């Protein structure tokens, strides 16, 4: 599948927060739910999106298939956009940040325009792999999902508190490796509660598929609520 | 052990590169070799430093023990400085970046002053866990070590090229998990060669201890060369 690659223009914006609010409103008009997915490098963002999108696009339980798009942000390379497009058939564009460590609302808008968001129910942004900077910039998304992989350790909310504080939902991936890496789910929940006591947490395995259906169902509810109440 | 924590002051510096060169020269006068260790969150920086420092401080082969210090940079928390101090007895300070995603030369200098670098042969900076921003800022270090853990995947040099381009040495950690995570060392070397064909690569396991002695020996050579040729 051919993947379009967009070299993002740097935005020097007076007020990104205001622009992000504006983008959120604009996306309501086209009934497009926008999710910002953030994590460290190599935590399983792409793998998680592939399995999630398959369930949302091809539900087996009689539910409505969702029209899904993915914007893959990367400093360089277009590995992930190809993977998403080939494995799910979802609309996919690659965003090159030109060395920048995060996306803001106007950069999101550049990508959304290219992907044709008007015709989509749900667009994911796979943000640059970085637990620091992306937490500081509102992209205009309706929800923020933070992924933490088991090998990174259960202490990460202590060390990157803003990222976990900003999360509307937390996905813990690679749980099949939990024993090998001494990751304690209770200790993780306790560490997370220190900065964000309310975010739901889903534990996922890309190997066994565990947890993916529950998280996809949670997300589908969010999207359907959005479509009903926009 | 009591750990000093330093809240770093933000530096608004005209020319960080020039200041970094100056710091490198100053450290030559006190015979202090300075190493900047960079990686993603949770890649095993602290574990690697603990085992490396033990070998450098307490060599079993009749070599000179090195006097070692560690500056642990973190947005928040002082988990790592305690670990280093308790497990190795090395001089250790915690640097809080106050939300900043990287360190520059003047921030390094604030930490070096606190740790008493004049009396040390070797000081490590454990930079903020981030594969993007720290690559862009010269801290004044004499060498840059980049750590990649196996669960992050062998494609990371394609996605974070500047970080791997900047590396003087690359440490691949958690190699005991190689099979579970489909990490191919040859594919990694090929991906790395695209941006940095010359950097030596060491493969380490914190579980079995494999590779640590070889990497510690490489580093000892660098330090001894520096002390001879300053």
CSV table of C-alpha atoms in Angstrom, one decimal:
chain,number,residue,atom,x,y,z
A,1,UNK,CA,0.0,0.0,0.0
A,2,UNK,CA,1.3,3.5,-0.8
A,3,UNK,CA,1.8,5.6,2.2
A,4,UNK,CA,1.8,9.4,2.0
A,5,UNK,CA,4.5,11.1,4.1
A,6,UNK,CA,4.0,14.6,5.3
A,7,UNK,CA,6.9,16.8,6.4
A,8,UNK,CA,5.4,18.8,9.2
A,9,UNK,CA,5.9,22.5,9.2
A,10,UNK,CA,6.9,23.9,12.5
A,11,UNK,CA,4.3,26.1,14.1
A,12,UNK,CA,5.2,29.1,16.1
A,13,UNK,CA,1.9,29.7,17.7
A,14,UNK,CA,0.9,32.2,20.3
A,15,UNK,CA,-1.6,30.0,22.0
A,16,UNK,CA,-1.5,26.3,21.4
A,17,UNK,CA,-4.1,25.5,24.1
A,18,UNK,CA,-6.6,27.8,22.4
A,19,UNK,CA,-5.9,26.3,19.0
A,20,UNK,CA,-6.3,22.8,20.5
A,21,UNK,CA,-9.7,23.7,21.9
A,22,UNK,CA,-10.7,25.0,18.4
A,23,UNK,CA,-9.5,21.8,16.7
A,24,UNK,CA,-11.5,19.7,19.2
A,25,UNK,CA,-14.6,21.6,18.4
A,26,UNK,CA,-14.0,21.4,14.6
A,27,UNK,CA,-13.7,17.6,14.9
A,28,UNK,CA,-17.1,17.5,16.7
A,29,UNK,CA,-18.7,18.9,13.6
A,30,UNK,CA,-17.4,16.1,11.4
A,31,UNK,CA,-18.1,13.5,14.1
A,32,UNK,CA,-14.4,12.5,14.3
A,33,UNK,CA,-13.1,11.3,17.7
A,34,UNK,CA,-9.4,12.0,18.0
A,35,UNK,CA,-7.1,10.0,20.3
A,36,UNK,CA,-3.5,10.9,21.1
A,37,UNK,CA,-1.4,7.8,21.9
A,38,UNK,CA,1.8,8.5,23.8
A,39,UNK,CA,4.6,6.3,25.2
A,40,UNK,CA,8.4,5.6,25.3
A,41,UNK,CA,10.1,4.3,22.2
A,42,UNK,CA,9.5,0.7,21.6
A,43,UNK,CA,6.7,0.2,24.1
A,44,UNK,CA,4.3,-1.4,21.6
A,45,UNK,CA,2.3,1.5,20.3
A,46,UNK,CA,2.0,0.2,16.8
A,47,UNK,CA,1.4,-3.4,17.8
A,48,UNK,CA,-1.4,-2.3,20.2
A,49,UNK,CA,-3.0,-0.1,17.5
A,50,UNK,CA,-3.0,-2.9,15.0
A,51,UNK,CA,-4.9,-5.3,17.2
A,52,UNK,CA,-7.2,-2.6,18.5
A,53,UNK,CA,-8.1,-1.3,15.0
A,54,UNK,CA,-8.8,-4.8,13.8
A,55,UNK,CA,-11.5,-5.2,16.5
A,56,UNK,CA,-13.0,-1.7,15.9
A,57,UNK,CA,-13.1,-2.1,12.1
A,58,UNK,CA,-14.3,-5.7,12.1
A,59,UNK,CA,-16.4,-6.3,15.2
A,60,UNK,CA,-17.5,-9.9,15.6
A,61,UNK,CA,-20.4,-9.1,17.9
A,62,UNK,CA,-22.8,-7.4,15.5
A,63,UNK,CA,-21.6,-3.9,16.5
A,64,UNK,CA,-21.1,-1.1,13.9
A,65,UNK,CA,-17.7,-1.2,12.2
A,66,UNK,CA,-15.9,2.0,12.9
A,67,UNK,CA,-14.0,4.0,10.1
A,68,UNK,CA,-10.5,4.4,11.5
A,69,UNK,CA,-7.4,6.4,10.5
A,70,UNK,CA,-3.9,6.5,12.0
A,71,UNK,CA,-1.4,9.3,11.9
A,72,UNK,CA,2.1,7.9,12.6
A,73,UNK,CA,4.4,10.6,13.9
A,74,UNK,CA,8.1,9.9,13.7
A,75,UNK,CA,11.3,11.9,13.6
A,76,UNK,CA,12.3,9.9,10.6
A,77,UNK,CA,11.3,6.6,8.8
A,78,UNK,CA,7.9,5.3,7.7
A,79,UNK,CA,8.1,1.8,9.2
A,80,UNK,CA,5.0,2.2,11.3
A,81,UNK,CA,2.6,3.7,8.8
A,82,UNK,CA,3.3,0.8,6.4
A,83,UNK,CA,2.7,-1.7,9.2
A,84,UNK,CA,-0.7,-0.2,10.1
A,85,UNK,CA,-1.9,0.1,6.5
A,86,UNK,CA,-0.8,-3.4,5.5
A,87,UNK,CA,-2.1,-5.2,8.6
A,88,UNK,CA,-5.4,-3.3,9.2
A,89,UNK,CA,-6.3,-1.5,5.9
A,90,UNK,CA,-7.0,1.6,8.0
A,91,UNK,CA,-6.3,5.0,6.5
A,92,UNK,CA,-2.7,5.8,7.4
A,93,UNK,CA,-0.4,8.8,6.9
A,94,UNK,CA,3.2,9.2,8.1
A,95,UNK,CA,4.1,12.5,9.8
A,96,UNK,CA,7.7,13.5,9.9
A,97,UNK,CA,8.5,15.9,12.7
A,98,UNK,CA,11.9,16.9,11.3
A,99,UNK,CA,13.6,16.3,14.6
A,100,UNK,CA,10.9,17.8,16.8
A,101,UNK,CA,10.1,15.8,20.0
A,102,UNK,CA,6.3,16.4,20.1
A,103,UNK,CA,3.2,17.4,18.1
A,104,UNK,CA,1.0,20.4,18.8
A,105,UNK,CA,-2.5,21.2,17.6
A,106,UNK,CA,-1.6,22.8,14.3
A,107,UNK,CA,0.8,19.9,13.4
A,108,UNK,CA,-2.2,17.6,14.2
A,109,UNK,CA,-4.3,19.6,11.8
A,110,UNK,CA,-1.8,19.2,9.0
A,111,UNK,CA,-2.0,15.5,9.4
A,112,UNK,CA,-5.8,15.3,9.8
A,113,UNK,CA,-6.3,17.3,6.6
A,114,UNK,CA,-4.1,14.8,4.7
A,115,UNK,CA,-5.8,11.7,6.1
A,116,UNK,CA,-9.3,13.0,5.2
A,117,UNK,CA,-10.7,13.1,8.8
A,118,UNK,CA,-14.1,14.2,7.7
A,119,UNK,CA,-15.0,10.6,6.6
A,120,UNK,CA,-13.5,8.9,9.7
A,121,UNK,CA,-15.2,8.1,13.0
A,122,UNK,CA,-11.9,7.7,14.9
A,123,UNK,CA,-8.4,8.9,14.3
A,124,UNK,CA,-5.4,7.9,16.3
A,125,UNK,CA,-2.2,9.9,16.6
A,126,UNK,CA,0.8,7.7,17.4
A,127,UNK,CA,2.9,10.5,18.9
A,128,UNK,CA,6.7,10.6,18.9
A,129,UNK,CA,8.1,7.9,21.3
A,130,UNK,CA,8.9,10.2,24.3
A,131,UNK,CA,7.5,10.2,27.8
A,132,UNK,CA,8.5,13.8,28.5
A,133,UNK,CA,7.7,16.5,25.9
A,134,UNK,CA,4.5,15.2,24.3
A,135,UNK,CA,2.8,15.5,27.7
A,136,UNK,CA,3.2,19.2,27.6
A,137,UNK,CA,1.4,19.9,24.3
A,138,UNK,CA,-2.3,19.7,23.8
A,139,UNK,CA,-2.8,18.2,20.3
A,140,UNK,CA,-6.5,18.9,20.2
A,141,UNK,CA,-7.3,15.2,20.9
A,142,UNK,CA,-10.5,14.2,22.7
A,143,UNK,CA,-8.6,11.5,24.7
A,144,UNK,CA,-5.1,10.8,25.7
A,145,UNK,CA,-3.9,7.1,26.0
A,146,UNK,CA,-0.6,6.5,27.6
A,147,UNK,CA,1.2,3.1,27.0
A,148,UNK,CA,3.8,1.7,29.4
A,149,UNK,CA,5.4,-1.6,28.6
A,150,UNK,CA,6.3,-4.0,31.3
A,151,UNK,CA,10.1,-4.0,30.6
A,152,UNK,CA,10.2,-0.3,31.3
A,153,UNK,CA,9.4,-1.0,35.0
A,154,UNK,CA,6.5,-0.2,37.4
A,155,UNK,CA,8.2,2.9,38.8
A,156,UNK,CA,7.6,5.1,35.7
A,157,UNK,CA,4.7,7.2,37.1
A,158,UNK,CA,7.2,8.4,39.8
A,159,UNK,CA,9.7,9.5,37.2
A,160,UNK,CA,7.5,10.9,34.4
A,161,UNK,CA,4.6,12.2,36.5
A,162,UNK,CA,3.2,14.7,34.0
A,163,UNK,CA,2.7,12.1,31.3
A,164,UNK,CA,0.8,9.8,33.6
A,165,UNK,CA,-1.2,12.7,35.1
A,166,UNK,CA,-2.3,13.7,31.6
A,167,UNK,CA,-3.6,10.2,30.7
A,168,UNK,CA,-7.3,9.5,30.3
A,169,UNK,CA,-6.5,5.8,30.1
A,170,UNK,CA,-3.3,3.8,30.7
A,171,UNK,CA,-2.4,0.7,28.7
A,172,UNK,CA,0.3,-1.7,30.2
A,173,UNK,CA,1.7,-3.8,27.3
A,174,UNK,CA,3.9,-6.9,27.1
A,175,UNK,CA,2.3,-8.3,30.2
A,176,UNK,CA,3.5,-11.8,29.1
A,177,UNK,CA,7.0,-10.6,30.2
A,178,UNK,CA,5.8,-9.6,33.7
A,179,UNK,CA,7.6,-12.3,35.6
A,180,UNK,CA,10.9,-11.9,33.8
A,181,UNK,CA,11.0,-8.2,34.5
A,182,UNK,CA,9.7,-8.1,38.1
A,183,UNK,CA,6.8,-5.8,37.2
A,184,UNK,CA,4.3,-5.7,40.0
A,185,UNK,CA,0.8,-4.6,38.9
A,186,UNK,CA,-0.2,-3.6,42.4
A,187,UNK,CA,2.9,-1.5,42.8
A,188,UNK,CA,2.3,0.1,39.4
A,189,UNK,CA,-1.3,1.0,40.4
A,190,UNK,CA,-0.1,2.5,43.6
A,191,UNK,CA,2.6,4.6,41.8
A,192,UNK,CA,0.0,5.7,39.2
A,193,UNK,CA,-2.5,6.6,41.9
A,194,UNK,CA,0.0,9.1,43.2
A,195,UNK,CA,-0.4,11.3,40.1
A,196,UNK,CA,-3.6,10.0,38.6
A,197,UNK,CA,-6.0,8.0,40.8
A,198,UNK,CA,-8.9,7.9,38.3
A,199,UNK,CA,-7.5,6.7,35.0
A,200,UNK,CA,-8.6,3.2,34.0
A,201,UNK,CA,-5.8,0.8,33.4
A,202,UNK,CA,-5.8,-2.1,30.9
A,203,UNK,CA,-3.2,-4.8,30.9
A,204,UNK,CA,-2.5,-6.1,27.4
A,205,UNK,CA,-0.3,-8.7,25.7
A,206,UNK,CA,0.5,-8.5,22.0
A,207,UNK,CA,1.5,-12.2,22.1
A,208,UNK,CA,-1.6,-13.7,23.7
A,209,UNK,CA,-4.1,-11.0,22.8
A,210,UNK,CA,-5.1,-10.7,26.5
A,211,UNK,CA,-6.8,-7.5,27.4
A,212,UNK,CA,-7.2,-6.1,23.9
A,213,UNK,CA,-10.9,-6.7,23.6
A,214,UNK,CA,-11.6,-5.0,26.9
A,215,UNK,CA,-9.7,-1.9,26.0
A,216,UNK,CA,-11.2,-1.8,22.5
A,217,UNK,CA,-14.6,-2.0,24.1
A,218,UNK,CA,-13.8,0.9,26.5
A,219,UNK,CA,-12.7,3.0,23.5
A,220,UNK,CA,-15.7,2.1,21.4
A,221,UNK,CA,-17.9,3.3,24.3
A,222,UNK,CA,-16.0,6.6,24.3
A,223,UNK,CA,-16.5,7.0,20.5
A,224,UNK,CA,-20.2,6.1,20.6
A,225,UNK,CA,-20.8,8.5,23.5
A,226,UNK,CA,-19.0,11.2,21.6
A,227,UNK,CA,-21.1,10.6,18.4
A,228,UNK,CA,-24.3,10.7,20.5
A,229,UNK,CA,-23.5,13.8,22.5
A,230,UNK,CA,-21.4,15.9,20.2
B,1,UNK,CA,23.0,6.9,52.6
B,2,UNK,CA,22.0,10.6,52.4
B,3,UNK,CA,21.5,11.8,48.8
B,4,UNK,CA,21.7,15.5,47.9
B,5,UNK,CA,19.1,16.6,45.5
B,6,UNK,CA,19.8,19.6,43.3
B,7,UNK,CA,16.9,21.6,41.7
B,8,UNK,CA,18.6,22.6,38.4
B,9,UNK,CA,18.3,26.2,37.3
B,10,UNK,CA,17.3,26.7,33.7
B,11,UNK,CA,20.1,28.2,31.7
B,12,UNK,CA,19.3,30.5,28.9
B,13,UNK,CA,22.6,30.4,27.2
B,14,UNK,CA,23.7,32.1,24.0
B,15,UNK,CA,26.0,29.3,22.9
B,16,UNK,CA,25.7,26.0,24.7
B,17,UNK,CA,28.2,24.3,22.3
B,18,UNK,CA,30.9,26.8,23.3
B,19,UNK,CA,30.1,26.4,26.9
B,20,UNK,CA,30.3,22.6,26.5
B,21,UNK,CA,33.8,22.9,25.0
B,22,UNK,CA,34.8,25.0,27.9
B,23,UNK,CA,33.5,22.5,30.4
B,24,UNK,CA,35.4,19.7,28.6
B,25,UNK,CA,38.6,21.6,28.9
B,26,UNK,CA,38.0,22.5,32.6
B,27,UNK,CA,37.5,18.8,33.4
B,28,UNK,CA,40.9,18.0,31.8
B,29,UNK,CA,42.6,20.2,34.3
B,30,UNK,CA,41.1,18.2,37.2
B,31,UNK,CA,41.6,14.9,35.4
B,32,UNK,CA,37.9,14.0,35.4
B,33,UNK,CA,36.5,12.0,32.5
B,34,UNK,CA,32.8,12.8,32.0
B,35,UNK,CA,30.4,10.3,30.3
B,36,UNK,CA,26.8,11.2,29.2
B,37,UNK,CA,24.6,8.1,29.4
B,38,UNK,CA,21.4,8.4,27.3
B,39,UNK,CA,18.4,6.1,26.6
B,40,UNK,CA,14.7,5.6,26.6
B,41,UNK,CA,12.9,5.4,30.0
B,42,UNK,CA,13.3,2.0,31.6
B,43,UNK,CA,16.1,0.7,29.3
B,44,UNK,CA,18.3,-0.3,32.2
B,45,UNK,CA,20.6,2.7,32.7
B,46,UNK,CA,20.8,2.5,36.4
B,47,UNK,CA,21.2,-1.3,36.5
B,48,UNK,CA,24.0,-1.0,33.9
B,49,UNK,CA,25.7,1.7,35.8
B,50,UNK,CA,25.6,-0.2,39.1
B,51,UNK,CA,27.4,-3.3,37.6
B,52,UNK,CA,29.8,-1.2,35.6
B,53,UNK,CA,30.8,1.0,38.6
B,54,UNK,CA,31.4,-2.1,40.8
B,55,UNK,CA,34.0,-3.3,38.3
B,56,UNK,CA,35.7,0.0,37.9
B,57,UNK,CA,35.8,0.8,41.7
B,58,UNK,CA,36.8,-2.7,42.7
B,59,UNK,CA,38.8,-4.3,39.9
B,60,UNK,CA,39.8,-7.9,40.6
B,61,UNK,CA,42.7,-8.0,38.1
B,62,UNK,CA,45.2,-5.8,39.9
B,63,UNK,CA,44.2,-2.7,38.0
B,64,UNK,CA,43.9,0.7,39.7
B,65,UNK,CA,40.5,1.3,41.3
B,66,UNK,CA,38.8,4.4,39.8
B,67,UNK,CA,37.1,7.1,41.8
B,68,UNK,CA,33.6,7.3,40.4
B,69,UNK,CA,30.6,9.6,40.7
B,70,UNK,CA,27.1,9.5,39.3
B,71,UNK,CA,24.7,12.4,38.6
B,72,UNK,CA,21.2,11.1,38.3
B,73,UNK,CA,19.0,13.4,36.3
B,74,UNK,CA,15.3,13.0,36.6
B,75,UNK,CA,12.3,15.1,36.1
B,76,UNK,CA,11.2,14.1,39.6
B,77,UNK,CA,11.9,11.4,42.2
B,78,UNK,CA,15.3,10.3,43.6
B,79,UNK,CA,14.9,6.5,43.2
B,80,UNK,CA,18.0,6.1,41.1
B,81,UNK,CA,20.5,8.1,43.1
B,82,UNK,CA,19.7,6.1,46.2
B,83,UNK,CA,20.1,2.8,44.2
B,84,UNK,CA,23.5,3.9,42.9
B,85,UNK,CA,24.8,5.1,46.3
B,86,UNK,CA,23.5,2.1,48.3
B,87,UNK,CA,24.7,-0.6,45.8
B,88,UNK,CA,28.1,0.9,44.8
B,89,UNK,CA,29.1,3.4,47.4
B,90,UNK,CA,30.0,5.8,44.5
B,91,UNK,CA,29.5,9.5,45.0
B,92,UNK,CA,26.0,10.3,43.9
B,93,UNK,CA,23.7,13.3,43.4
B,94,UNK,CA,20.2,13.6,42.2
B,95,UNK,CA,19.5,16.4,39.6
B,96,UNK,CA,15.9,17.5,39.2
B,97,UNK,CA,15.3,19.1,35.8
B,98,UNK,CA,11.9,20.6,36.8
B,99,UNK,CA,10.1,19.2,33.8
B,100,UNK,CA,12.9,19.8,31.3
B,101,UNK,CA,13.6,17.0,28.9
B,102,UNK,CA,17.4,17.2,28.6
B,103,UNK,CA,20.5,18.7,30.2
B,104,UNK,CA,22.9,21.2,28.8
B,105,UNK,CA,26.5,22.1,29.7
B,106,UNK,CA,25.7,24.7,32.4
B,107,UNK,CA,23.2,22.3,34.0
B,108,UNK,CA,26.0,19.6,34.0
B,109,UNK,CA,28.3,22.1,35.7
B,110,UNK,CA,25.8,22.7,38.5
B,111,UNK,CA,25.7,19.0,39.2
B,112,UNK,CA,29.5,18.5,38.9
B,113,UNK,CA,30.1,21.3,41.4
B,114,UNK,CA,27.9,19.5,43.9
B,115,UNK,CA,29.4,16.1,43.4
B,116,UNK,CA,33.0,17.4,44.0
B,117,UNK,CA,34.3,16.3,40.5
B,118,UNK,CA,37.8,17.5,41.3
B,119,UNK,CA,38.5,14.4,43.3
B,120,UNK,CA,36.9,11.9,40.8
B,121,UNK,CA,38.4,10.1,37.9
B,122,UNK,CA,35.1,9.4,36.2
B,123,UNK,CA,31.7,11.0,36.4
B,124,UNK,CA,28.6,9.5,34.8
B,125,UNK,CA,25.5,11.6,33.9
B,126,UNK,CA,22.4,9.5,33.8
B,127,UNK,CA,20.5,11.8,31.5
B,128,UNK,CA,16.6,12.1,31.4
B,129,UNK,CA,15.1,9.0,29.9
B,130,UNK,CA,14.4,10.3,26.4
B,131,UNK,CA,15.7,9.2,22.9
B,132,UNK,CA,15.0,12.6,21.3
B,133,UNK,CA,15.9,15.8,23.0
B,134,UNK,CA,19.1,14.9,25.0
B,135,UNK,CA,20.8,14.0,21.6
B,136,UNK,CA,20.6,17.7,20.6
B,137,UNK,CA,22.4,19.2,23.6
B,138,UNK,CA,26.2,18.9,24.2
B,139,UNK,CA,26.6,18.5,28.0
B,140,UNK,CA,30.4,18.9,27.9
B,141,UNK,CA,30.9,15.2,28.3
B,142,UNK,CA,34.0,13.5,26.8
B,143,UNK,CA,32.0,10.5,25.7
B,144,UNK,CA,28.4,9.7,25.0
B,145,UNK,CA,27.0,6.2,25.7
B,146,UNK,CA,23.6,5.3,24.3
B,147,UNK,CA,21.7,2.4,25.8
B,148,UNK,CA,19.0,0.4,23.9
B,149,UNK,CA,17.2,-2.4,25.6
B,150,UNK,CA,16.1,-5.5,23.7
B,151,UNK,CA,12.4,-5.1,24.3
B,152,UNK,CA,12.5,-1.7,22.5
B,153,UNK,CA,13.2,-3.4,19.2
B,154,UNK,CA,16.1,-3.5,16.8
B,155,UNK,CA,14.6,-0.8,14.5
B,156,UNK,CA,15.3,2.1,16.9
B,157,UNK,CA,18.3,3.6,15.0
B,158,UNK,CA,15.9,4.1,12.0
B,159,UNK,CA,13.5,6.1,14.2
B,160,UNK,CA,15.8,8.0,16.4
B,161,UNK,CA,18.8,8.5,14.1
B,162,UNK,CA,20.3,11.6,15.8
B,163,UNK,CA,20.6,9.8,19.1
B,164,UNK,CA,22.4,6.8,17.5
B,165,UNK,CA,24.5,9.1,15.3
B,166,UNK,CA,25.8,10.9,18.4
B,167,UNK,CA,26.8,7.8,20.2
B,168,UNK,CA,30.5,7.0,20.9
B,169,UNK,CA,29.4,3.6,22.1
B,170,UNK,CA,26.2,1.7,22.1
B,171,UNK,CA,25.1,-0.7,24.9
B,172,UNK,CA,22.3,-3.2,24.1
B,173,UNK,CA,20.8,-4.3,27.4
B,174,UNK,CA,18.4,-7.1,28.6
B,175,UNK,CA,19.9,-9.5,26.0
B,176,UNK,CA,18.6,-12.4,28.0
B,177,UNK,CA,15.1,-11.4,26.6
B,178,UNK,CA,16.3,-11.5,23.0
B,179,UNK,CA,14.3,-14.5,21.8
B,180,UNK,CA,11.1,-13.4,23.5
B,181,UNK,CA,11.2,-10.0,21.8
B,182,UNK,CA,12.4,-11.0,18.3
B,183,UNK,CA,15.4,-8.8,18.5
B,184,UNK,CA,18.0,-9.6,15.8
B,185,UNK,CA,21.5,-8.4,16.6
B,186,UNK,CA,22.6,-8.5,12.9
B,187,UNK,CA,19.5,-6.5,11.9
B,188,UNK,CA,20.3,-4.0,14.7
B,189,UNK,CA,23.9,-3.7,13.6
B,190,UNK,CA,22.7,-3.0,10.0
B,191,UNK,CA,20.2,-0.4,11.2
B,192,UNK,CA,22.9,1.3,13.4
B,193,UNK,CA,25.5,1.2,10.5
B,194,UNK,CA,23.1,3.4,8.5
B,195,UNK,CA,23.6,6.4,10.9
B,196,UNK,CA,26.8,5.4,12.8
B,197,UNK,CA,29.0,2.7,11.2
B,198,UNK,CA,31.9,3.2,13.7
B,199,UNK,CA,30.5,3.0,17.2
B,200,UNK,CA,31.4,-0.1,19.1
B,201,UNK,CA,28.5,-2.1,20.4
B,202,UNK,CA,28.4,-4.2,23.6
B,203,UNK,CA,25.6,-6.6,24.4
B,204,UNK,CA,24.8,-6.8,28.1
B,205,UNK,CA,22.6,-8.7,30.5
B,206,UNK,CA,21.8,-7.4,33.9
B,207,UNK,CA,20.5,-10.9,34.8
B,208,UNK,CA,23.5,-13.0,33.8
B,209,UNK,CA,26.2,-10.3,33.9
B,210,UNK,CA,27.2,-11.1,30.3
B,211,UNK,CA,29.1,-8.4,28.5
B,212,UNK,CA,29.6,-6.0,31.4
B,213,UNK,CA,33.3,-6.8,31.9
B,214,UNK,CA,34.0,-6.1,28.2
B,215,UNK,CA,32.2,-2.8,28.3
B,216,UNK,CA,33.8,-1.8,31.6
B,217,UNK,CA,37.2,-2.6,30.1
B,218,UNK,CA,36.5,-0.5,27.0
B,219,UNK,CA,35.6,2.4,29.3
B,220,UNK,CA,38.6,1.9,31.6
B,221,UNK,CA,40.8,2.2,28.5
B,222,UNK,CA,39.1,5.5,27.5
B,223,UNK,CA,39.6,6.9,31.0
B,224,UNK,CA,43.2,5.8,31.2
B,225,UNK,CA,43.9,7.3,27.7
B,226,UNK,CA,42.3,10.5,28.8
B,227,UNK,CA,44.4,10.6,32.0
B,228,UNK,CA,47.6,10.0,30.0
B,229,UNK,CA,46.9,12.5,27.2
B,230,UNK,CA,45.0,15.3,28.9
